[in-house]
Short mmCIF file of C-alpha atoms and ligand atoms in Angstrom, two decimals:
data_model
loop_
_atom_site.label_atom_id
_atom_site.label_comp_id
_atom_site.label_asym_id
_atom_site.label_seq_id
_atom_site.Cartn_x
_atom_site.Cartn_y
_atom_site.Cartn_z
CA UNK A 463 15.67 -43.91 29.96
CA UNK A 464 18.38 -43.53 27.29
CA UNK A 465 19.54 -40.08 26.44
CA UNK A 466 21.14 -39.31 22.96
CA UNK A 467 24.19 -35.94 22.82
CA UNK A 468 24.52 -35.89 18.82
CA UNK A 469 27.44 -33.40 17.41
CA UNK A 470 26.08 -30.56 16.45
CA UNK A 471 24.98 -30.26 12.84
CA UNK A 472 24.55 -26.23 12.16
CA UNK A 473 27.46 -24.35 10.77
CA UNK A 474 30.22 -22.52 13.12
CA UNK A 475 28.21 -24.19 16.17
CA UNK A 476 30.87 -25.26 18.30
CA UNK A 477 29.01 -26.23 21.31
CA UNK A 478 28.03 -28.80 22.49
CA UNK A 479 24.37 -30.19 24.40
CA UNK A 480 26.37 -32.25 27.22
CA UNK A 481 29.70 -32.29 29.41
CA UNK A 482 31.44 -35.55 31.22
CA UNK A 483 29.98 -33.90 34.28
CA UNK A 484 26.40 -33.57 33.13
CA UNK A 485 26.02 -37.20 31.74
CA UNK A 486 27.62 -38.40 35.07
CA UNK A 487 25.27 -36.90 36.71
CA UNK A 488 22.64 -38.19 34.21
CA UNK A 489 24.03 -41.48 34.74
CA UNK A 490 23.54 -40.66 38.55
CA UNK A 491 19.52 -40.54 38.09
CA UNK A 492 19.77 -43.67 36.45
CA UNK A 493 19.62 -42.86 32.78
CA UNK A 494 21.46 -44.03 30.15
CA UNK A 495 23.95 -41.42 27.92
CA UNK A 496 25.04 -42.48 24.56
CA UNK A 497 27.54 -39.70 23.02
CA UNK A 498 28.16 -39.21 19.17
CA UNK A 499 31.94 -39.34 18.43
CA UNK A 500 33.60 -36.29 18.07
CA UNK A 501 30.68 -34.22 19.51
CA UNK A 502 32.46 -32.35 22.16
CA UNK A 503 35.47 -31.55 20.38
CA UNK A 504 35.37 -27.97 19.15
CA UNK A 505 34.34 -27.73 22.45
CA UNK A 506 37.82 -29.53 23.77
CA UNK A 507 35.95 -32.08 25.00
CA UNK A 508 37.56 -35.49 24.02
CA UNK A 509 35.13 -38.81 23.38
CA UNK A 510 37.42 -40.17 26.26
CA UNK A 511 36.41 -37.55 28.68
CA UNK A 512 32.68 -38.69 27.81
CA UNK A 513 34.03 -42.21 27.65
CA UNK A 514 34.83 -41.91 31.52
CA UNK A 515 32.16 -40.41 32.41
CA UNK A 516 29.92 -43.25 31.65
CA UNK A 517 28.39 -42.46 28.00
CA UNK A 518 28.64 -44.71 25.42
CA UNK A 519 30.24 -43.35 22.27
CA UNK A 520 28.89 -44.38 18.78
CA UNK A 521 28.13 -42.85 15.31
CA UNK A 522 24.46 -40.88 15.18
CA UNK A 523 22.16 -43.53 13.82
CA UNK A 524 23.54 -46.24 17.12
CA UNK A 525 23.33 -43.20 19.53
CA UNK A 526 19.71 -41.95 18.06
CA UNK A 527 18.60 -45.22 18.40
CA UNK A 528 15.94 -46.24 21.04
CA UNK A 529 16.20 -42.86 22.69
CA UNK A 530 13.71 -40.92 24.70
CA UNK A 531 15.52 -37.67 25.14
CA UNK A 532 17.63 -36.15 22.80
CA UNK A 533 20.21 -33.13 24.20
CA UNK A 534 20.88 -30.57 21.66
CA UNK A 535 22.23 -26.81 21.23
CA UNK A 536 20.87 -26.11 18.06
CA UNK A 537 17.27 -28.58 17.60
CA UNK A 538 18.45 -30.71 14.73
CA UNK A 539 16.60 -31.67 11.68
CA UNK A 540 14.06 -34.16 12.07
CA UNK A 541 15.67 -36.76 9.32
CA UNK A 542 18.49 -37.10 11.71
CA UNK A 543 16.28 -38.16 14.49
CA UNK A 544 14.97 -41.27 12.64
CA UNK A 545 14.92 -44.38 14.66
CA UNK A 546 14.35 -42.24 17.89
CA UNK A 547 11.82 -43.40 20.66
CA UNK A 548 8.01 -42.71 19.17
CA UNK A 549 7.42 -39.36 21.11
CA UNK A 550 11.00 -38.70 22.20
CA UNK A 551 12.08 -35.29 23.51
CA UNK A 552 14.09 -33.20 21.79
CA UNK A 553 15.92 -30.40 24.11
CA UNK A 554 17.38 -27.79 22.12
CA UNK A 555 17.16 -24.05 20.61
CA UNK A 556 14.49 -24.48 18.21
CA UNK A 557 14.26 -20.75 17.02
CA UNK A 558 10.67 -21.36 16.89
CA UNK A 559 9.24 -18.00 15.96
CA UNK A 560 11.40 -17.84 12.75
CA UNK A 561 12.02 -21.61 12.06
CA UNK A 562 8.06 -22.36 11.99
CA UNK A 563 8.67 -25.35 9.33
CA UNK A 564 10.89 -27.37 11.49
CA UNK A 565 8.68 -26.98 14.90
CA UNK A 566 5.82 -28.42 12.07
CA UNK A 567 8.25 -30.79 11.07
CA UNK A 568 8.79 -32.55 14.52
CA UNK A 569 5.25 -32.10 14.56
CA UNK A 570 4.41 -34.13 12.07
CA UNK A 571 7.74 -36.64 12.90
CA UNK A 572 6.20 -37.26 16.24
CA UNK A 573 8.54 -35.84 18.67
CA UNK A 574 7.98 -33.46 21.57
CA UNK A 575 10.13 -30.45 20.70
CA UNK A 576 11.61 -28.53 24.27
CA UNK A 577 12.36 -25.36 23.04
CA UNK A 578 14.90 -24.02 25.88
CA UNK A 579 14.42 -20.68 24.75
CA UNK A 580 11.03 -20.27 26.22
CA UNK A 581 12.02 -20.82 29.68
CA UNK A 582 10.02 -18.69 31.70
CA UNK A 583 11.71 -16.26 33.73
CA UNK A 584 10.52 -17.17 37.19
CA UNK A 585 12.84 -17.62 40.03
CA UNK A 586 12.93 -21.49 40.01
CA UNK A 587 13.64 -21.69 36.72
CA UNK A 588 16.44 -19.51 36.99
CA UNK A 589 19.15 -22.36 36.90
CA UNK A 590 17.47 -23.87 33.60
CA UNK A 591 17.60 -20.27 31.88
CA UNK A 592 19.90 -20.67 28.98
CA UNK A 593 19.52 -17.21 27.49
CA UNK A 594 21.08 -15.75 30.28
CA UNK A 595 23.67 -18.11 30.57
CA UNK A 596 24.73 -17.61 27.25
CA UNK A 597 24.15 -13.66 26.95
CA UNK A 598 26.38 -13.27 30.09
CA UNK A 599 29.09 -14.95 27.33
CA UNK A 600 28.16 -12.71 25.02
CA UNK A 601 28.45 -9.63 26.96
CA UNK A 602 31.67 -10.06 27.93
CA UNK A 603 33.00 -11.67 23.85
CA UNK A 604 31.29 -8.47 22.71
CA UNK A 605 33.41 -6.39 24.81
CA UNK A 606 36.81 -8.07 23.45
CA UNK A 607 35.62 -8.55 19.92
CA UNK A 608 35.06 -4.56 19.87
CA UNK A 609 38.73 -4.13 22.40
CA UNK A 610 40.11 -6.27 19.47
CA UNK A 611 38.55 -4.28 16.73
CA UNK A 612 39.51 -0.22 18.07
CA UNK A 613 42.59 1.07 17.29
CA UNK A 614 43.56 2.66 20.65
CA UNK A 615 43.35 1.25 24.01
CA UNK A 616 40.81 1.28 26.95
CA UNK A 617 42.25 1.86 29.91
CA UNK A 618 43.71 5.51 30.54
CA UNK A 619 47.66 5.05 30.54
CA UNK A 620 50.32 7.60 31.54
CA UNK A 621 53.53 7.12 30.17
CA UNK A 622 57.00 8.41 29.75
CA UNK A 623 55.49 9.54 25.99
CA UNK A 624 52.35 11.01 26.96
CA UNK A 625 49.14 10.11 28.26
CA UNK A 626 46.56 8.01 26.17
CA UNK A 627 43.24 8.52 27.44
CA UNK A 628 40.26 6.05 28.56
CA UNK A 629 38.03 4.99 25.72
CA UNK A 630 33.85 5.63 25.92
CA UNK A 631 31.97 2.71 25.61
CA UNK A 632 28.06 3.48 25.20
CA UNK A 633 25.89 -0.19 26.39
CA UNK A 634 22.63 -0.08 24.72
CA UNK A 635 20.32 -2.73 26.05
CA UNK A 636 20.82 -4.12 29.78
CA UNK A 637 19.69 -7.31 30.12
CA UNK A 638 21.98 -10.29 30.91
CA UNK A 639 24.39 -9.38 28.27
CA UNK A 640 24.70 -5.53 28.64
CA UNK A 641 25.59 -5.97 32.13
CA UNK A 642 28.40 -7.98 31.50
CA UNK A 643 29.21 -6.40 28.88
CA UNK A 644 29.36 -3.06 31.15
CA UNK A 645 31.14 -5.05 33.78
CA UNK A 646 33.65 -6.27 31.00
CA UNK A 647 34.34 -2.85 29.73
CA UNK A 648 35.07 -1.27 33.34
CA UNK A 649 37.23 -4.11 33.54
CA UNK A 650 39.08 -3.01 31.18
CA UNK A 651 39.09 0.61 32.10
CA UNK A 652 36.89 2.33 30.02
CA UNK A 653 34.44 5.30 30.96
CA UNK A 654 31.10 3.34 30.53
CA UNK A 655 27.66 4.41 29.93
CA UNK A 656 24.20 2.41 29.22
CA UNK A 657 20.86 2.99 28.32
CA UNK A 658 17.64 0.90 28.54
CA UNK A 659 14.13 1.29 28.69
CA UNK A 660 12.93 -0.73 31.90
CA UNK A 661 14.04 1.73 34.54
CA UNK A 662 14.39 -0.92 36.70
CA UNK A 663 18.10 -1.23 35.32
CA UNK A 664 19.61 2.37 35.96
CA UNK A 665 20.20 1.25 39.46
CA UNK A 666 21.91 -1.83 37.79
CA UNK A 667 24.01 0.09 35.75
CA UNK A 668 25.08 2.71 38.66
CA UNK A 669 26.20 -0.28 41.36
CA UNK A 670 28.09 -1.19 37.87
CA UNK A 671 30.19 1.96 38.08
CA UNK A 672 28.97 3.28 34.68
CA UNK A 673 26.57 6.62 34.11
CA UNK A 674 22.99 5.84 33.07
CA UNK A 675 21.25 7.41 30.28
CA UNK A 676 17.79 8.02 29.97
CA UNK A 677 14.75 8.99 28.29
CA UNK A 678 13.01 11.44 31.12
CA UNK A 679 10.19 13.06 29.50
CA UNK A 680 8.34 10.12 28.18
CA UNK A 681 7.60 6.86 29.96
CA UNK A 682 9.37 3.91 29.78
CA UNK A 683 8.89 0.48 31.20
CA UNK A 684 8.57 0.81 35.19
CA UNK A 685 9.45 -2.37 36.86
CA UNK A 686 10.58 -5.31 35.23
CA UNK A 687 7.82 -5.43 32.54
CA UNK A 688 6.30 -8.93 31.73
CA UNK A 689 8.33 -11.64 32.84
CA UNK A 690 11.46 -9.14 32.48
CA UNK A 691 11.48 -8.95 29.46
CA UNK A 692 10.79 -5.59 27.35
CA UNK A 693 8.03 -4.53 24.87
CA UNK A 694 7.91 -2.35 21.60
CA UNK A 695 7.98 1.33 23.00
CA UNK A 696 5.59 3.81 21.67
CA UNK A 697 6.35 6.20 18.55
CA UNK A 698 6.98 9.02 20.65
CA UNK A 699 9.49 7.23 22.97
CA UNK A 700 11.05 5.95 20.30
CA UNK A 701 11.35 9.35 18.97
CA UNK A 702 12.77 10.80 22.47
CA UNK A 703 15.31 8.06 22.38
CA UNK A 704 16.42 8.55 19.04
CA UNK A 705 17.35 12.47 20.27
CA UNK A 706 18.95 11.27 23.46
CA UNK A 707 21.40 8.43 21.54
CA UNK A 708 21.90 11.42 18.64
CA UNK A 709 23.15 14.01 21.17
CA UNK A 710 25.64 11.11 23.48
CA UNK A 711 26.63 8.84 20.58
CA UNK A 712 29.15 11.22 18.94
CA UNK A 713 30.65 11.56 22.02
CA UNK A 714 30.99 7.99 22.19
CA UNK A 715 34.13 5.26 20.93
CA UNK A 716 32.51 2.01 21.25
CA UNK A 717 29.03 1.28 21.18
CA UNK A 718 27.60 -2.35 22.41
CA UNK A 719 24.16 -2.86 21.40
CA UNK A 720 22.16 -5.71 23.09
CA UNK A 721 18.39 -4.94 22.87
CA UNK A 722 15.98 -7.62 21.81
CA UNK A 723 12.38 -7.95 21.94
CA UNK A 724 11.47 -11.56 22.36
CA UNK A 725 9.61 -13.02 19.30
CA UNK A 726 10.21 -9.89 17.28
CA UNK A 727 12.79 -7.99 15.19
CA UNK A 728 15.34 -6.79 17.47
CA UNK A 729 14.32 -2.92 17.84
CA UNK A 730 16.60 -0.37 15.53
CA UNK A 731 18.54 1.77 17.72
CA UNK A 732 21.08 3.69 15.69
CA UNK A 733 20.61 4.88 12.47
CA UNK A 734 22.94 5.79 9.78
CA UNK A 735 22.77 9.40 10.26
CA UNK A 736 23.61 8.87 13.93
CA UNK A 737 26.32 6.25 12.75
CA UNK A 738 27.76 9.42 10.63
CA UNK A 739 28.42 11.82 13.74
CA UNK A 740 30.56 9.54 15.35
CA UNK A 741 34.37 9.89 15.29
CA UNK A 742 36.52 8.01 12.77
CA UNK A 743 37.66 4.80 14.49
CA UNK A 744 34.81 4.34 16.74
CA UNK A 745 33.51 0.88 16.77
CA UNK A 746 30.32 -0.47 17.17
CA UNK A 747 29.40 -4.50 17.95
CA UNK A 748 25.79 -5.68 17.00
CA UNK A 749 25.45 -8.37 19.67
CA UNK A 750 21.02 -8.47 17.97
CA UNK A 751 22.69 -8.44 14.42
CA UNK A 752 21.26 -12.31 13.88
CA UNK A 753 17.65 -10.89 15.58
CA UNK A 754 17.98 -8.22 12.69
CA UNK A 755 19.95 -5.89 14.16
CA UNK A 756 19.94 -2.66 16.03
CA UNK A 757 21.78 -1.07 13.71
CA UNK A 758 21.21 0.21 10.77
CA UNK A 759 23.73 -1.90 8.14
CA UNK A 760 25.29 -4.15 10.60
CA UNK A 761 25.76 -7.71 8.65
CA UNK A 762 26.71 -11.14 10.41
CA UNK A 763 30.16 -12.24 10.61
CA UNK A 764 31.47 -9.33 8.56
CA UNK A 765 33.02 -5.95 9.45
CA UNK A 766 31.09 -2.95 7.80
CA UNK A 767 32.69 0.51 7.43
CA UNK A 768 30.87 3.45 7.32
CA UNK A 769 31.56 6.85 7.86
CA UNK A 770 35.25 5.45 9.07
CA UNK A 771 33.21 3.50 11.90
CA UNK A 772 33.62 -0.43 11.92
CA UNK A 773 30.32 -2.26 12.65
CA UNK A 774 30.67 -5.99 13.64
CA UNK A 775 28.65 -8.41 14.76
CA UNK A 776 28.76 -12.57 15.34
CA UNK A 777 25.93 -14.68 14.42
CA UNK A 778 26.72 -17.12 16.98
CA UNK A 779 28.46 -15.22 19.62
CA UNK A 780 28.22 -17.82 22.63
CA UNK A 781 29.63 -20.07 20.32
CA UNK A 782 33.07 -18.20 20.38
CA UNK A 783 33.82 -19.18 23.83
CA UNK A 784 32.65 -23.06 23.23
CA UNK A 785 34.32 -24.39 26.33
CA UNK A 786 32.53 -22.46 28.62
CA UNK A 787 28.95 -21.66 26.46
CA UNK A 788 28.66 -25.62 26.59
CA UNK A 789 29.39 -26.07 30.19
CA UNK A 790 26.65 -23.73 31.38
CA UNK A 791 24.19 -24.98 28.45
CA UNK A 792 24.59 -28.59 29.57
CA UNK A 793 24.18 -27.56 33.21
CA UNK A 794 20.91 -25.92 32.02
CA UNK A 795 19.39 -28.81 30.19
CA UNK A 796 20.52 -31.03 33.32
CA UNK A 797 18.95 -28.51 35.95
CA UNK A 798 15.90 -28.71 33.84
CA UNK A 799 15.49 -32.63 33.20
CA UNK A 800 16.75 -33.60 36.86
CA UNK A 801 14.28 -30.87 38.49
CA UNK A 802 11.38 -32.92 37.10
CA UNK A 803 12.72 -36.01 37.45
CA UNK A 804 10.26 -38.87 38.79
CA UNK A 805 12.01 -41.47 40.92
CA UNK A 806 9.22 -44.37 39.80
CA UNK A 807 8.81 -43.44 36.37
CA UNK A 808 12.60 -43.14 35.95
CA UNK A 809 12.27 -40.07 33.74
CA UNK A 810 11.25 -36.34 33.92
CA UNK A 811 7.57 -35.77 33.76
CA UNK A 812 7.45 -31.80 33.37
CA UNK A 813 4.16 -29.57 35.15
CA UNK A 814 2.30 -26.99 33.80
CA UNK A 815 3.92 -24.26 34.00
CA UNK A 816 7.22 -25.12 32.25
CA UNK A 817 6.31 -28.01 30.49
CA UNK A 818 3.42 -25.70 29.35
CA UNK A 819 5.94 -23.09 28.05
CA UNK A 820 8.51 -25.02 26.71
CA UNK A 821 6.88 -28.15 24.58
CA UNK A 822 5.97 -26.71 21.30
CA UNK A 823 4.78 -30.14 19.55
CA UNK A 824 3.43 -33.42 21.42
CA UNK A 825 1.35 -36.21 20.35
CA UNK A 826 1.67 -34.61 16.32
CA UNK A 827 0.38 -31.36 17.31
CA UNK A 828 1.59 -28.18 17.60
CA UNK A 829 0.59 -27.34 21.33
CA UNK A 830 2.69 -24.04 22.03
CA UNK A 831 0.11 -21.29 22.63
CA UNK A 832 2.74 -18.67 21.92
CA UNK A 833 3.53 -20.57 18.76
CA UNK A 834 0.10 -20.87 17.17
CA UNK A 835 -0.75 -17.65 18.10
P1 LIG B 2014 16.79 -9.37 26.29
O1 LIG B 2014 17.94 -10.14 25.80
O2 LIG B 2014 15.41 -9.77 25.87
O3 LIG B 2014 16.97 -7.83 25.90
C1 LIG B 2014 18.16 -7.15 26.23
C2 LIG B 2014 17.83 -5.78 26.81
O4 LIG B 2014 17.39 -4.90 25.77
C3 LIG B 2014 16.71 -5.77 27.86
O5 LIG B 2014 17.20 -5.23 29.06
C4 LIG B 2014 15.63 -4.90 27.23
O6 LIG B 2014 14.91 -4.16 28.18
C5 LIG B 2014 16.46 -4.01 26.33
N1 LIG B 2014 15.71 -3.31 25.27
C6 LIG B 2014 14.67 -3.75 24.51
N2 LIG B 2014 14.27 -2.80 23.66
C7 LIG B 2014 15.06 -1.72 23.87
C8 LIG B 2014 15.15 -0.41 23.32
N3 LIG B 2014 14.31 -0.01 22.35
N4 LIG B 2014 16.11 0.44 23.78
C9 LIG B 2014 16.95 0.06 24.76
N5 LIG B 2014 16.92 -1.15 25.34
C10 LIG B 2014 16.00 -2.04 24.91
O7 LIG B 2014 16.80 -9.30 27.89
P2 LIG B 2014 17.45 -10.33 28.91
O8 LIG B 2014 18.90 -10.20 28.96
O9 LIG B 2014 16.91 -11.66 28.57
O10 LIG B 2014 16.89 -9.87 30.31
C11 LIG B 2014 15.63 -9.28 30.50
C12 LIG B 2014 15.26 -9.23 31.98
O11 LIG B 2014 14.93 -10.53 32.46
C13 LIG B 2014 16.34 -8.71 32.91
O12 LIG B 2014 15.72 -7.89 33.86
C14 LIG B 2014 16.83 -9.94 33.62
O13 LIG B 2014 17.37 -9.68 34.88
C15 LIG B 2014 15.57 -10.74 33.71
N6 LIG B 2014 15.85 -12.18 33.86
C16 LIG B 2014 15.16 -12.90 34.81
C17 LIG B 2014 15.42 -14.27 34.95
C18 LIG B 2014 14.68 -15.10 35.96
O14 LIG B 2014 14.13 -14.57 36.89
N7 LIG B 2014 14.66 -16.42 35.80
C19 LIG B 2014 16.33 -14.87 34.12
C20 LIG B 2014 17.01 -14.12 33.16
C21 LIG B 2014 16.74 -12.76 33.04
#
C-alpha cells in the first residue's frame, strides 16, 4: 500500500494533507508514505521532519507514482495524478457541489474521489470530521481577524484615564465555528451574543456565557435537524429574523457570521440597510463569504467599507493558522483510513455507510447519490 502527500497546488493553501506523526503512524499499519519536497513547509513542517518519520521524499511525478491513496487538502487536478495506481484514492476537499467538472474529471481519469467533506455526522465518525476540525480554527481566527480589525478594545478596562468599555460581539450561526468563535470572544472579554435557528444551540450558547437571541413567534429547527446540520427556513421566518437582527444589530460592534447551508448558497443574513444602522467602526467578519456570503457586499480577502463599517472575510480561513489546520486535517484523514483498515488486505476497505457518503467517482462513474442528484 503506498500512500502519496503531494504539496498543495491551490493558491494561499498553506496546509498540508499529512504530519511526521500521521505517516508514522501510517507507516505503523504497514503502508508505505512517499512525501513531495517542500510540502509541509508553509505549514513549518521541514522534509526532514517527514524524512524521520519514515516517508520518502521525492518530486510529484516519483511520489505519484505507483500509489493507491493519495492524501490531499485541496483534491488536486487530475493531470497531476498521472502515473497513479489504476483506481487510486484520492482523499481530499473536492468542493463537489460547485466543482462538478473535476469530480467528472476523476471520473473519467479513473480514480475514486473521497470527498472528506461529506463525512456524515454520526458519532463514530466524529474523529474523521474535518469540517469541524477546521471551523473550530476558524471560529476562533475570525474572532482575532475582527479584534485586529476594530479600533477599540474588547475587554472592559479601568484606568487612571478613564474607563474604556467592553465591546458587543453579535455570533450569527452556531455550529462548530460560532461556538468558538463565542468562546474566543468571551475570552477576550467582550459582552457576547448569538443567534441560530436549531434551538438546540441556545443552551449551547448560555453554558458559553453569552445571551441568546431568538426568533419566538415562528418555528425554527427543533432538535438537531438532519444530521445537524440546518435547512433553508421558510419566508416568514426569514422575515421574523430579519426584524430581530434589525432591532439588536445597531446595538452591536462586531458581528461574526458563520451560517451555512450544506450544498447551497450560504443563507443572507444582514442586509445593507441593516449594515447602515450600525455604528461607525463596527466590524463585521464573513467567515461564509467563499459559500457566498451572509452578507450583503462582503468580498474575499478584501476589507469593504460601508456606512463607516469594515466587512472582511478570508477565503481560506483554516489556512491562516497552517500549523495547527494541518495537524487536525491529517489526524482526520488518518482516523478515517486506519478505522477501515483490513489487516489481510493491507489497506482500508470502507462500508456502506461512509464509504457510501464519501466516494463520489469509482470504477469511471460518478456514484455519489447526493452528487447526481
Ligand atoms: P454549518 O457550518 O453547516 O453551519 C453553521 C451554523 O449556521 C449552524 O449551526 C446552522 O444551524 C446555522 N445556520 C444556518 N442557517 C442559518 C440562518 N439562516 N440563521 C442563523 N443560523 C443559521 O454547521 P456545523 O458547524 O457544521 O454544525 C452543525 C451541527 O452539526 C452542530 O450541531 C454540530 O454540533 C453538529 N456536528 C455533529 C458532528 C458529529 O456528530 N459527528 C460533527 C460535527 C458537527
Amino acid at each position: 500500500m503506498r500512500i502519496a502527500v503531494l504539496q498543495e497546488r491551490e493558491a494561499g493553501e498553506r496546509r498540508v494533507a499529512a504530519t511526521p506523526e500521521t505517516v508514522k503512524k501510517f507507516c505503523a499499519l504497514g503502508a508505505s508514505v512517499a512525501v513531495e519536497r517542500g510540502a509541509g513547509e508553509e505549514a513549518s513542517i521541514s522534509d526532514a521532519d517527514y524524512e524521520a518519520a519514515g516517508a520518502a521524499l521525492g518530486q510529484a511525478e516519483e511520489v505519484v507514482r505507483g500509489a493507491d491513496i493519495v492524501l490531499g487538502v485541496q483534491a488536486p487536478e487530475p493531470a497531476v495524478l498521472k502515473g497513479a495506481a489504476p483506481g487510486a484514492w484520492v482523499a481530499a476537499l473536492f468542493d463537489p457541489f460547485r466543482e462538478r467538472a473535476r469530480v467528472e474529471a476523476y471520473a473519467a481519469a479513473g480514480l475514486e474521489a473521497l470527498a472528506m467533506e461529506l463525512m456524515p455526522r454520526i458519532t463514530r465518525a466524529q474523529s474523521m470530521d474535518v469540517l469541524s476540525s477546521q471551523s473550530n480554527l476558524a471560529g476562533y481566527k475570525a474572532v482575532l481577524a475582527a479584534a485586529n480589525e476594530y479600533g477599540r478594545a474588547f475587554p472592559m478596562m479601568m484606568t487612571a484615564a478613564g474607563t474604556v468599555s467592553a465591546a458587543k460581539v453579535f455570533v450569527m450561526g452556531v455550529g462548530v465555528a460560532g461556538l468558538q468563535a463565542i468562546a474566543t470572544a468571551r475570552r477576550l472579554g467582550a459582552q457576547v451574543s448569538a443567534t441560530d435557528v436549531r434551538s438546540a444551540t441556545k443552551e449551547q450558547i448560555q453554558s458559553l456565557g453569552a445571551k441568546p437571541v431568538f426568533v419566538e413567534n415562528v418555528a425554527g429547527i427543533e432538535g438537531e435537524g438532519s444530521g445537524g446540520y440546518a435547512t433553508e427556513m421558510s419566508d416568514e421566518y426569514q422575515k421574523a429574523q430579519a426584524e430581530l437582527v434589525s432591532a439588536h444589530i445597531a446595538k452591536q460592534d462586531i458581528v461574526i457570521t458563520t451560517a451555512l447551508i450544506p450544498g447551497r448558497a450560504a443563507p443572507r443574513l444582514i442586509s445593507d440597510a441593516q449594515i447602515a444602522t450600525m455604528k461607525p467602526g463596527s466590524v463585521i467578519f464573513d467567515l461564509a463569504v467563499a459559500q457566498g456570503g451572509n452578507v450583503e457586499g462582503s468580498a474575499a480577502d478584501v476589507a469593504v467599507e460601508k456606512h463607516g463599517v469594515r466587512i472582511i472575510g478570508y477565503s481560506n480561513t483554516p489556512s491562516l493558522l497552517p500549523a495547527d489546520a494541518s495537524a487536525l486535517y491529517a489526524r482526520n484523514l488518518f482516523n478515517f483510513l486506519s478505522a477501515f483498515w483490513d489487516k489481510d488486505q493491507g489497506r482500508p476497505v470502507l462500508d456502506e455507510e461512509i464509504g457510501g457518503a464519501v466516494r463520489l467517482t469509482q470504477g469511471g462513474r460518478i456514484v455519489n447519490e447526493r452528487i447526481k442528484g
